[in-house]
Coordinates of C-alpha atoms in Angstrom, one line a residue:
X1 CA 0.0 -0.3 0.0
X2 CA 1.4 3.5 -1.0
X3 CA 2.1 5.8 1.8
X4 CA -0.7 8.3 0.4
X5 CA -3.2 5.5 0.5
X6 CA -2.0 4.9 4.1
X7 CA -2.5 8.2 5.1
X8 CA -6.1 8.3 3.5
X9 CA -7.1 5.4 5.5
X10 CA -5.7 6.7 8.8
X11 CA -7.4 10.1 8.2
X12 CA -10.8 9.0 7.3
X13 CA -10.6 6.7 10.4
X14 CA -9.6 9.7 12.5
X15 CA -12.3 12.0 11.0
X16 CA -15.2 9.4 12.3
X17 CA -13.6 8.9 15.7
X18 CA -13.0 12.7 16.4
X19 CA -16.4 13.6 15.3
X20 CA -18.1 10.9 17.4
X21 CA -16.3 12.4 20.3
X22 CA -17.4 16.0 19.7
X23 CA -13.7 17.2 18.8
X24 CA -14.9 19.0 15.6
X25 CA -12.1 21.4 15.4
X26 CA -9.8 18.5 15.1
X27 CA -12.0 16.6 12.8
X28 CA -12.2 19.5 10.5
X29 CA -8.4 19.8 10.5
X30 CA -8.1 16.1 9.5
X31 CA -10.7 16.4 6.7
X32 CA -8.8 19.4 5.3
X33 CA -5.6 17.3 5.1
X34 CA -7.4 14.2 3.5
X35 CA -8.9 16.2 0.9
X36 CA -5.3 17.9 0.5
X37 CA -3.6 14.5 -0.3
X38 CA -2.7 14.3 -4.1
X39 CA -5.4 12.3 -5.9
X40 CA -4.4 9.2 -7.9
X41 CA -4.7 9.9 -11.6
X42 CA -5.4 6.5 -12.4
X43 CA -8.6 6.5 -10.2
X44 CA -9.7 10.2 -11.0
X45 CA -10.3 12.0 -14.2
X46 CA -9.0 15.5 -14.3
X47 CA -12.5 16.9 -14.2
X48 CA -12.8 15.5 -10.7
X49 CA -9.6 16.6 -9.4
X50 CA -7.8 20.0 -8.9
X51 CA -5.0 19.2 -11.4
X52 CA -6.7 21.3 -14.3
X53 CA -7.0 24.5 -12.1
X54 CA -4.9 27.0 -13.4
X55 CA -4.3 28.6 -9.8
X56 CA -2.7 25.4 -8.9
X57 CA 0.4 26.8 -10.8
X58 CA 1.3 29.1 -7.9
X59 CA 1.9 26.1 -5.6
X60 CA 4.6 24.8 -8.2
X61 CA 6.0 28.6 -8.2
X62 CA 6.6 28.8 -4.5
X63 CA 7.7 25.0 -3.7
X64 CA 11.3 24.1 -3.6
X65 CA 10.7 20.3 -3.4
X66 CA 9.3 18.3 -6.0
X67 CA 6.3 16.1 -5.4
X68 CA 7.1 12.6 -4.3
X69 CA 5.0 9.5 -3.5
X70 CA 7.2 9.2 -0.4
X71 CA 6.4 10.2 3.0
X72 CA 7.3 13.7 4.0
X73 CA 11.4 13.9 4.1
X74 CA 11.7 10.3 3.1
X75 CA 11.7 9.2 6.8
X76 CA 10.4 5.9 7.8
X77 CA 7.2 6.3 10.2
X78 CA 5.9 4.5 12.8
X79 CA 2.6 2.6 12.4
X80 CA -0.2 3.4 15.0
X81 CA -3.0 1.1 15.7
X82 CA -6.6 2.0 15.4
X83 CA -8.5 2.4 18.7
X84 CA -11.2 -0.3 19.2
X85 CA -14.5 1.2 20.1
X86 CA -16.4 0.2 23.6
X87 CA -19.8 1.5 23.5
X88 CA -21.9 -1.6 21.7
X89 CA -23.9 -2.0 25.1
X90 CA -24.7 1.5 25.9
X91 CA -24.6 3.2 22.6
X92 CA -27.9 4.6 23.1
X93 CA -27.2 6.6 26.1
X94 CA -24.1 8.0 24.4
X95 CA -26.0 9.1 21.3
X96 CA -28.3 11.0 23.6
X97 CA -25.6 12.8 25.4
X98 CA -24.0 13.6 21.9
X99 CA -27.2 15.3 20.7
X100 CA -27.3 17.1 24.1
X101 CA -23.8 18.3 23.6
X102 CA -24.2 19.3 19.9
X103 CA -27.0 21.6 21.2
X104 CA -24.7 23.3 23.9
X105 CA -26.5 21.6 26.7
X106 CA -23.3 20.3 28.4
X107 CA -24.7 19.6 31.9
X108 CA -27.6 17.5 30.2
X109 CA -25.0 15.6 28.5
X110 CA -23.1 15.0 31.6
X111 CA -26.3 13.6 33.5
X112 CA -26.9 11.1 30.9
X113 CA -23.6 9.5 31.1
X114 CA -23.5 9.6 34.8
X115 CA -23.6 5.7 35.2
X116 CA -21.5 5.0 31.8
X117 CA -18.2 3.1 32.3
X118 CA -17.1 3.0 28.9
X119 CA -13.9 5.1 27.8
X120 CA -15.8 6.8 25.1
X121 CA -18.7 7.7 27.5
X122 CA -16.4 8.8 30.3
X123 CA -14.6 11.2 28.1
X124 CA -17.7 12.8 26.8
X125 CA -18.9 13.2 30.2
X126 CA -15.9 14.9 31.4
X127 CA -15.3 17.1 28.3
X128 CA -19.1 18.1 28.4
X129 CA -18.4 18.7 32.4
X130 CA -15.2 20.9 31.5
X131 CA -17.2 23.0 28.7
X132 CA -19.9 23.6 31.1
X133 CA -17.4 25.1 33.4
X134 CA -15.8 27.1 30.8
X135 CA -19.3 28.6 29.7
X136 CA -20.0 29.5 33.1
X137 CA -16.6 31.1 33.6
X138 CA -17.2 33.2 30.7
X139 CA -20.5 34.2 31.8
X140 CA -19.0 35.6 35.2
X141 CA -16.5 37.4 33.3
X142 CA -18.9 39.2 31.5
X143 CA -21.3 39.9 34.7
X144 CA -18.4 41.0 36.7
X145 CA -16.1 42.9 34.4
X146 CA -17.6 42.9 30.9
X147 CA -16.6 41.3 27.9
X148 CA -13.2 42.9 27.4
X149 CA -12.2 43.5 31.3
X150 CA -9.9 41.3 33.3
X151 CA -11.7 38.7 35.9
X152 CA -10.8 36.3 38.6
X153 CA -13.3 33.9 37.3
X154 CA -12.1 30.4 37.0
X155 CA -13.5 26.9 35.7
X156 CA -15.1 25.5 38.8
X157 CA -15.1 21.9 37.3
X158 CA -11.1 21.7 37.2
X159 CA -10.6 20.2 40.5
X160 CA -13.1 17.4 40.4
X161 CA -11.9 16.8 36.7
X162 CA -8.6 16.6 37.6
X163 CA -9.1 14.2 40.4
X164 CA -11.1 11.8 38.4
X165 CA -8.6 11.9 35.2
X166 CA -5.7 11.4 37.6
X167 CA -7.4 8.3 39.0
X168 CA -8.2 6.9 35.8
X169 CA -4.5 7.5 34.5
X170 CA -3.1 5.8 37.6
X171 CA -5.3 2.9 37.1
X172 CA -4.3 2.6 33.4
X173 CA -8.0 3.1 32.3
X174 CA -7.9 6.1 30.3
X175 CA -7.8 6.4 26.4
X176 CA -5.7 9.0 24.5
X177 CA -8.7 11.1 24.3
X178 CA -9.2 11.3 28.2
X179 CA -5.3 12.0 28.2
X180 CA -5.8 15.0 25.9
X181 CA -8.6 16.3 28.4
X182 CA -6.5 15.5 31.3
X183 CA -3.5 17.5 29.8
X184 CA -6.0 20.3 29.0
X185 CA -7.0 20.5 32.6
X186 CA -3.7 20.4 34.2
X187 CA -2.4 23.2 31.7
X188 CA -5.4 25.5 32.9
X189 CA -4.3 24.7 36.4
X190 CA -0.7 25.7 35.9
X191 CA 0.9 22.2 36.0
X192 CA 2.8 22.7 32.7
X193 CA 5.5 19.9 33.4
X194 CA 2.8 17.2 34.0
X195 CA 0.6 18.6 31.1
X196 CA 3.5 18.2 28.6
X197 CA 4.1 14.6 29.7
X198 CA 0.3 13.9 29.6
X199 CA -0.3 15.3 26.2
X200 CA 3.0 13.7 24.6
X201 CA 1.5 10.3 25.7
X202 CA -1.8 11.2 24.2
X203 CA -0.3 12.1 20.6
X204 CA 2.0 9.1 20.8
X205 CA -0.9 6.9 21.3
X206 CA -3.4 8.8 19.0
X207 CA -1.5 11.0 16.7
X208 CA -4.4 12.3 14.6
X209 CA -6.0 14.4 17.2
X210 CA -4.7 18.1 16.0
X211 CA -6.2 19.7 19.0
X212 CA -3.9 17.6 21.4
X213 CA -0.9 18.7 19.3
X214 CA -2.3 22.2 19.6
X215 CA -2.3 22.2 23.4
X216 CA 1.2 20.7 23.5
X217 CA 2.7 23.4 21.2
X218 CA 1.2 26.3 23.7
X219 CA 3.2 24.6 26.4
X220 CA 6.6 24.5 24.4
X221 CA 7.6 28.1 24.7
X222 CA 11.4 27.6 24.0
X223 CA 13.5 25.4 21.7
X224 CA 15.0 23.5 24.7
X225 CA 11.4 22.4 25.9
X226 CA 10.6 21.1 22.4
X227 CA 13.8 19.1 22.0
X228 CA 13.0 17.5 25.2
X229 CA 9.8 16.1 24.2
X230 CA 9.8 12.2 23.5
X231 CA 7.7 12.2 20.4
X232 CA 7.0 9.1 18.3
X233 CA 8.0 9.5 14.7
X234 CA 4.7 9.7 13.1
X235 CA 3.9 11.9 10.0
X236 CA 1.7 13.9 12.1
X237 CA 4.8 15.1 14.0
X238 CA 6.0 17.0 10.9
X239 CA 2.9 19.2 10.9
X240 CA 3.3 19.8 14.7
X241 CA 7.0 20.7 14.1
X242 CA 6.1 22.8 11.2
X243 CA 3.7 24.7 13.3
X244 CA 5.7 25.0 16.6
X245 CA 8.8 26.4 14.4
X246 CA 6.5 29.2 13.1
X247 CA 5.7 30.0 16.7
X248 CA 9.1 30.1 17.8
X249 CA 10.0 32.4 15.1
X250 CA 12.1 30.0 13.4
X251 CA 10.4 30.8 10.1
X252 CA 12.8 29.2 7.4
X253 CA 12.6 25.8 9.4
X254 CA 8.8 26.2 9.3
X255 CA 8.7 27.0 5.9
X256 CA 11.3 24.1 5.0
X257 CA 8.8 21.7 6.9
X258 CA 5.7 22.8 5.1
X259 CA 7.2 22.6 1.7
X260 CA 8.1 19.0 2.3
X261 CA 4.8 18.2 3.8
X262 CA 3.3 19.6 0.3
X263 CA 5.1 16.3 -1.4
X264 CA 2.1 14.2 -0.1
X265 CA -0.6 16.9 1.0
X266 CA -0.2 18.7 -2.5
X267 CA -3.8 20.4 -2.4
X268 CA -4.0 21.4 1.3
X269 CA -5.1 24.9 1.7
X270 CA -4.1 24.8 5.5
X271 CA -0.6 24.2 4.4
X272 CA -0.7 27.0 1.7
X273 CA -2.0 29.3 4.5
X274 CA 0.8 28.3 6.7
X275 CA 3.3 29.1 4.1
X276 CA 1.9 32.3 3.3
X277 CA 2.0 33.2 7.1
X278 CA 5.8 32.0 7.4
X279 CA 6.6 34.1 4.4
X280 CA 4.8 37.1 6.0
X281 CA 6.9 36.7 9.0
X282 CA 9.9 36.9 6.7
X283 CA 8.2 40.2 5.2
X284 CA 8.0 38.6 1.6
X285 CA 4.8 40.4 1.0
X286 CA 4.6 39.7 -2.8
X287 CA 4.7 36.4 -2.4
X288 CA 2.2 36.1 0.3
X289 CA -0.2 38.4 -1.4
X290 CA -0.3 36.0 -4.6
X291 CA -0.4 32.8 -2.4
X292 CA -3.7 34.4 -0.6
X293 CA -5.0 35.2 -3.8
X294 CA -4.8 31.8 -4.8
X295 CA -6.4 30.4 -1.7
X296 CA -9.4 32.6 -2.1
X297 CA -9.7 31.0 -5.7
X298 CA -9.8 27.7 -4.2
X299 CA -11.9 28.4 -1.1
X300 CA -13.8 31.6 -1.8
X301 CA -15.6 31.4 1.8
X302 CA -12.6 30.9 3.8
X303 CA -12.2 33.3 6.6
X304 CA -9.5 31.7 8.7
X305 CA -6.1 33.4 8.2
X306 CA -7.4 36.1 5.9
X307 CA -6.6 38.7 8.8
X308 CA -3.0 38.0 7.9
X309 CA -3.6 38.9 4.2
X310 CA -5.5 42.0 5.1
X311 CA -2.3 43.1 7.2
X312 CA -0.4 42.7 3.9
X313 CA -2.8 44.8 2.1
X314 CA -2.7 47.5 4.6
X315 CA 1.4 47.3 4.7
X316 CA 0.9 47.8 0.8
X317 CA -1.7 50.3 1.2
X318 CA -3.9 48.5 -1.4
X319 CA -7.3 50.2 -0.6
X320 CA -9.3 48.6 -3.4
X321 CA -8.1 45.0 -2.7
X322 CA -8.6 45.5 1.1
X323 CA -12.1 47.0 0.6
X324 CA -13.1 44.1 -1.8
X325 CA -11.6 41.6 1.0
X326 CA -13.7 43.2 3.7
X327 CA -17.0 43.0 1.7
X328 CA -16.3 39.5 0.8
X329 CA -15.7 38.3 4.6
X330 CA -18.7 40.3 5.4
X331 CA -20.9 38.5 3.0
X332 CA -19.5 35.1 4.4
X333 CA -19.6 35.5 8.0
X334 CA -19.2 39.2 9.5
X335 CA -19.5 37.8 13.2
X336 CA -16.0 36.2 13.1
X337 CA -13.1 37.7 14.8
X338 CA -11.0 37.5 11.8
X339 CA -13.6 39.2 9.8
X340 CA -13.8 42.0 12.4
X341 CA -10.0 42.5 12.2
X342 CA -10.1 42.8 8.4
X343 CA -12.9 45.3 8.8
X344 CA -10.7 47.1 11.2
X345 CA -7.7 47.1 9.0
X346 CA -9.8 48.7 6.3
X347 CA -11.0 51.6 8.4
X348 CA -7.6 52.2 9.9
X349 CA -6.2 52.4 6.2
X350 CA -8.9 55.0 5.4
X351 CA -7.8 57.0 8.8
X352 CA -11.0 56.3 10.5
X353 CA -9.3 55.1 13.6
X354 CA -12.3 55.6 16.0
X355 CA -14.1 53.2 13.6
X356 CA -11.3 50.9 13.5
X357 CA -11.2 50.4 17.3
X358 CA -15.1 49.6 17.4
X359 CA -14.4 46.6 14.9
X360 CA -11.3 45.4 17.2
X361 CA -13.3 45.5 20.2
X362 CA -16.1 43.7 18.4
X363 CA -13.7 40.9 17.4
X364 CA -12.6 40.8 21.1
X365 CA -16.0 40.5 22.3
X366 CA -16.5 37.3 19.8
X367 CA -13.1 36.1 21.4
X368 CA -11.3 37.8 24.1
X369 CA -8.1 35.8 23.5
X370 CA -7.8 37.0 19.9
X371 CA -3.9 38.3 19.9
X372 CA -4.3 40.3 16.6
X373 CA -7.2 42.2 17.9
X374 CA -5.3 43.3 20.9
X375 CA -2.4 44.2 19.2
X376 CA -4.0 46.0 16.1
X377 CA -6.3 48.1 18.7
X378 CA -3.1 49.1 20.6
X379 CA -1.7 50.4 17.2
X380 CA -5.1 52.5 16.6
X381 CA -4.8 54.0 20.3
X382 CA -1.2 55.0 19.5
X383 CA -2.4 56.8 16.3
X384 CA -5.3 58.5 18.5
X385 CA -2.7 59.7 21.0
X386 CA -4.4 57.5 23.5
X387 CA -1.3 56.1 25.1
X388 CA -3.0 54.6 28.4
X389 CA -5.3 52.8 26.4
X390 CA -2.7 51.6 23.9
X391 CA -0.4 50.3 26.8
X392 CA -3.5 48.3 28.2
X393 CA -4.2 46.8 24.9
X394 CA -0.5 45.7 24.3
X395 CA -0.2 44.3 27.8
X396 CA -3.5 42.3 27.2
X397 CA -1.7 41.0 24.1
X398 CA 1.5 39.9 25.7
X399 CA -0.7 38.4 28.5
X400 CA -2.0 36.1 25.8
X401 CA 1.3 35.4 24.1
X402 CA 4.6 36.5 25.7
X403 CA 6.2 36.2 22.2
X404 CA 4.3 38.5 20.2
X405 CA 7.1 40.9 19.2
X406 CA 4.4 43.4 17.8
X407 CA 2.8 44.0 21.2
X408 CA 6.4 44.6 22.8
X409 CA 7.1 47.1 20.0
X410 CA 4.0 48.8 20.5
X411 CA 4.6 49.2 24.4
X412 CA 7.9 50.5 23.3
X413 CA 6.5 53.1 21.3
X414 CA 3.7 54.0 23.5
X415 CA 6.1 54.5 26.3
X416 CA 8.5 56.5 24.1
X417 CA 5.6 58.9 23.3
X418 CA 5.2 59.2 27.3
X419 CA 8.7 60.6 27.2
X420 CA 10.0 57.4 29.3
X421 CA 12.8 56.1 27.2
X422 CA 14.3 53.8 29.9
X423 CA 10.9 51.8 29.8
X424 CA 10.6 52.0 25.9
X425 CA 14.3 50.6 25.6
X426 CA 13.2 47.8 27.8
X427 CA 10.3 46.6 25.5
X428 CA 12.1 47.3 22.6
X429 CA 14.7 44.8 23.5
X430 CA 11.9 42.3 23.8
X431 CA 10.5 42.8 20.7
X432 CA 13.8 42.3 19.0
X433 CA 14.8 39.3 21.0
X434 CA 11.5 37.7 19.6
X435 CA 11.9 39.1 15.8
X436 CA 15.6 39.8 15.4
X437 CA 15.4 40.0 11.4
X438 CA 13.0 42.8 11.4
X439 CA 14.7 46.3 10.8
X440 CA 12.0 48.3 12.1
X441 CA 12.5 47.1 15.5
X442 CA 16.3 47.8 15.3
X443 CA 15.8 51.2 14.1
X444 CA 13.2 52.0 16.7
X445 CA 15.6 50.8 19.4
X446 CA 18.4 52.9 17.8
X447 CA 16.3 56.0 17.9
X448 CA 15.5 55.4 21.8
X449 CA 19.3 55.3 22.4
X450 CA 19.6 58.7 20.4
X451 CA 16.9 60.4 22.6
X452 CA 18.1 63.4 24.8
X453 CA 17.6 61.6 27.9
X454 CA 19.8 58.5 26.9
X455 CA 22.4 59.9 24.1
X456 CA 23.9 56.7 24.0
X457 CA 25.2 57.0 20.4
X458 CA 27.5 53.9 20.4
X459 CA 24.6 51.7 21.3
X460 CA 22.5 53.4 18.6
X461 CA 25.2 52.6 16.0
X462 CA 25.3 48.8 16.9
X463 CA 21.1 49.0 16.5
X464 CA 21.7 50.8 13.1
X465 CA 24.1 48.2 12.0
X466 CA 21.7 45.4 12.6
X467 CA 19.0 47.0 10.9
X468 CA 21.2 47.7 7.9
X469 CA 22.0 43.8 8.0
X470 CA 18.2 43.0 8.1
X471 CA 17.2 44.4 4.8
X472 CA 16.1 47.8 5.9
X473 CA 13.7 48.8 3.2
X474 CA 13.0 52.3 4.5
X475 CA 16.6 53.4 3.9
X476 CA 17.1 54.8 7.5
X477 CA 19.8 52.8 9.0
X478 CA 22.8 53.6 6.6
X479 CA 22.2 57.3 6.5
X480 CA 21.8 57.4 10.3
X481 CA 25.1 55.3 10.8
X482 CA 26.8 58.1 8.5
X483 CA 25.3 60.7 10.5
X484 CA 26.3 59.4 13.8
X485 CA 29.8 58.5 12.9
X486 CA 30.3 62.2 11.7
X487 CA 28.9 63.5 15.0
X488 CA 31.4 61.2 17.0
X489 CA 34.1 62.7 14.7
X490 CA 34.9 59.4 13.0
X491 CA 34.9 60.7 9.3
X492 CA 36.4 57.3 7.7
X493 CA 33.3 55.4 9.0
X494 CA 31.0 58.3 8.2
X495 CA 32.4 58.4 4.6
X496 CA 32.1 54.5 4.3
X497 CA 28.3 54.4 5.1
X498 CA 27.8 57.8 3.2
X499 CA 29.3 55.9 0.3
X500 CA 27.1 52.9 0.8
X501 CA 23.9 55.1 1.2
X502 CA 24.7 56.9 -2.0
X503 CA 25.3 53.7 -4.0
X504 CA 21.8 52.3 -2.6
X505 CA 19.9 55.5 -3.5
X506 CA 21.4 55.6 -6.9
X507 CA 20.5 51.8 -7.2
X508 CA 16.9 52.5 -6.3
X509 CA 16.8 55.8 -8.3
X510 CA 15.9 57.8 -5.2
X511 CA 16.1 61.6 -5.0
X512 CA 16.1 63.9 -1.9
X513 CA 18.2 65.9 0.4
X514 CA 20.2 62.8 1.7
X515 CA 21.8 62.5 -1.6
X516 CA 23.0 66.1 -1.4
X517 CA 24.1 65.5 2.2
X518 CA 26.1 62.6 1.2
X519 CA 27.6 64.2 -1.9
X520 CA 29.0 67.4 0.2
X521 CA 30.3 65.1 3.0
X522 CA 32.1 63.1 0.6
X523 CA 33.5 65.9 -1.4
X524 CA 35.0 67.5 1.8
X525 CA 36.2 64.6 3.3
X526 CA 38.5 63.5 0.4
X527 CA 39.7 67.1 0.0
X528 CA 40.8 67.1 3.4
X529 CA 42.2 63.9 2.9
X530 CA 44.0 65.1 -0.2
X531 CA 42.2 62.6 -2.5
X532 CA 41.5 65.0 -4.9
X533 CA 40.3 62.7 -7.5
X534 CA 37.5 61.2 -5.4
X535 CA 36.7 64.8 -4.3
X536 CA 36.5 66.0 -7.8
X537 CA 33.9 63.4 -8.7
X538 CA 31.5 64.3 -5.9
X539 CA 32.1 68.1 -6.6
X540 CA 31.0 67.7 -10.3
X541 CA 28.0 65.9 -9.3
X542 CA 27.1 68.7 -6.9
X543 CA 27.2 71.2 -9.8
X544 CA 24.0 69.2 -11.3
X545 CA 22.2 70.6 -8.3
X546 CA 20.7 74.5 -7.9
X547 CA 21.4 76.4 -4.7
X548 CA 24.1 76.8 -2.0
X549 CA 25.7 73.3 -2.7
X550 CA 26.5 74.3 -6.2
X551 CA 28.5 77.3 -5.1
X552 CA 30.2 75.2 -2.5
X553 CA 31.1 72.7 -5.1
X554 CA 32.5 75.4 -7.2
X555 CA 34.6 76.6 -4.1
X556 CA 35.8 73.3 -3.2
X557 CA 37.1 72.7 -6.9
X558 CA 38.8 76.1 -7.0
X559 CA 40.7 75.2 -3.7
X560 CA 41.8 71.9 -5.0
X561 CA 43.1 73.3 -8.0
X562 CA 45.3 75.7 -6.1
X563 CA 46.3 73.1 -3.8
X564 CA 47.4 70.7 -6.5
X565 CA 50.9 71.8 -7.7
X566 CA 51.7 71.5 -11.2
X567 CA 48.2 72.4 -12.2
X568 CA 47.2 75.8 -13.4
X569 CA 44.1 77.4 -12.0
X570 CA 41.3 77.1 -14.0
X571 CA 37.8 78.3 -14.2
X572 CA 35.3 75.8 -12.7
X573 CA 32.9 76.1 -15.3
X574 CA 35.2 74.1 -17.5
X575 CA 34.2 71.2 -15.6
X576 CA 30.5 71.4 -16.1
X577 CA 29.3 72.8 -19.2

């Protein structure tokens, strides 16, 4: 049996089992990957596959690895036995409980299964009890503090659930789904070490539950923790590693994993979206835009991850495209957090920051832990000069995800606006720690070092150097390096950076005062160094400009002619007809 056919069989079985246990998010994920497996051309006609779609060419354009019929990365993967079902006798009670569960009547589902002892029933009873506690916690939060406020509300069912699940685990009468729930409860109670151990046991026993992998990922905050996990070598591990590499800001490694996975899951929209997000983190906006356009052609009612696409359109100031995307998600599902963020981005790009905040707040009413909404709302408050509200929004973002560099950067900006550079510097350092390849963060930290209160120019120079090495698209770093070296009376270093900046401006065909400044400094510098030929080149270029710089260039040229023994004094106009 081919590896693709084996994957299909495993995923089909997993979809049934996950749906049967009401783990619908994991079931949907598995179904998307099932459809994403390349179909066998011998069994399917072109009209029934996606081979003939013109948009699929984009996948070939951005893949570095050829499609093969071997498992991802060519590794031999372990075979995981399919779980046996145990509900033959009391299946009617389970069906009733599942019906209550699907109607969000969690406590009724729990009550129906109170006397059932099968593993399947025990899991659904405990899972329903957990969700009942979560539902009550959310109600208390709204009653006490409002939908966006902080609250001490907790899930009151965690203690009893931990006690029961721990007993089942000790007696070895718990299945992988029960282990997943036990790990979730331990995580909520703050026992992260044991939660990781239990979740690893769950995914090793039943690797197709993506929800378990996602919870495990949230507990792996460093590469060291990740490397200590004792994971079986199932192909689902590749999805996990690709996802967690992205979370740990290892974008190139994540991209490589996803491109390898495309060898088998050729038409997976999920993988395409993750590749786009990885390239977005690498600031490859042109490629990201093309990938998302292809995704929307393949899946026109998709809302997931489209907020990332809206961020790209916002950055590129594509008004019409962002307006079209906002209209599209409104017609699909306007009450999704992603939809609200897209609409918020649209109003922000139009400069209507108050309306933008309304939609970000709406996203947070739908999901108070929606990270992007907190960060983007903080940006809007900065634009509105409401720094206390911005600080609060950014702090809520880092509470949800301490690795979110955008929120740390936002905190730095807010404290800089309040004239507190020492605090700002602390937060800028946090941001570059989590995203060291972003030149904007290094430039912000350098400007903070340059402030009047700090005036730490040597440290600013170090930051600008890092920015220059990180593809400084705004062309700020080289000019500031030249200026700072000039201020520190380091003319050789200043000349080096002025020349590099000048070369870059010429290559990009940019005009502006920075060109004149660079030419003036280099002409004067090389004249002082008695390198008259180089100085003459820059002086001659200055003669193309009108204004005081032209007269200065003429004066420099006259002085150099006088200084060069053996050369007669000549009218400077001979050099520039």
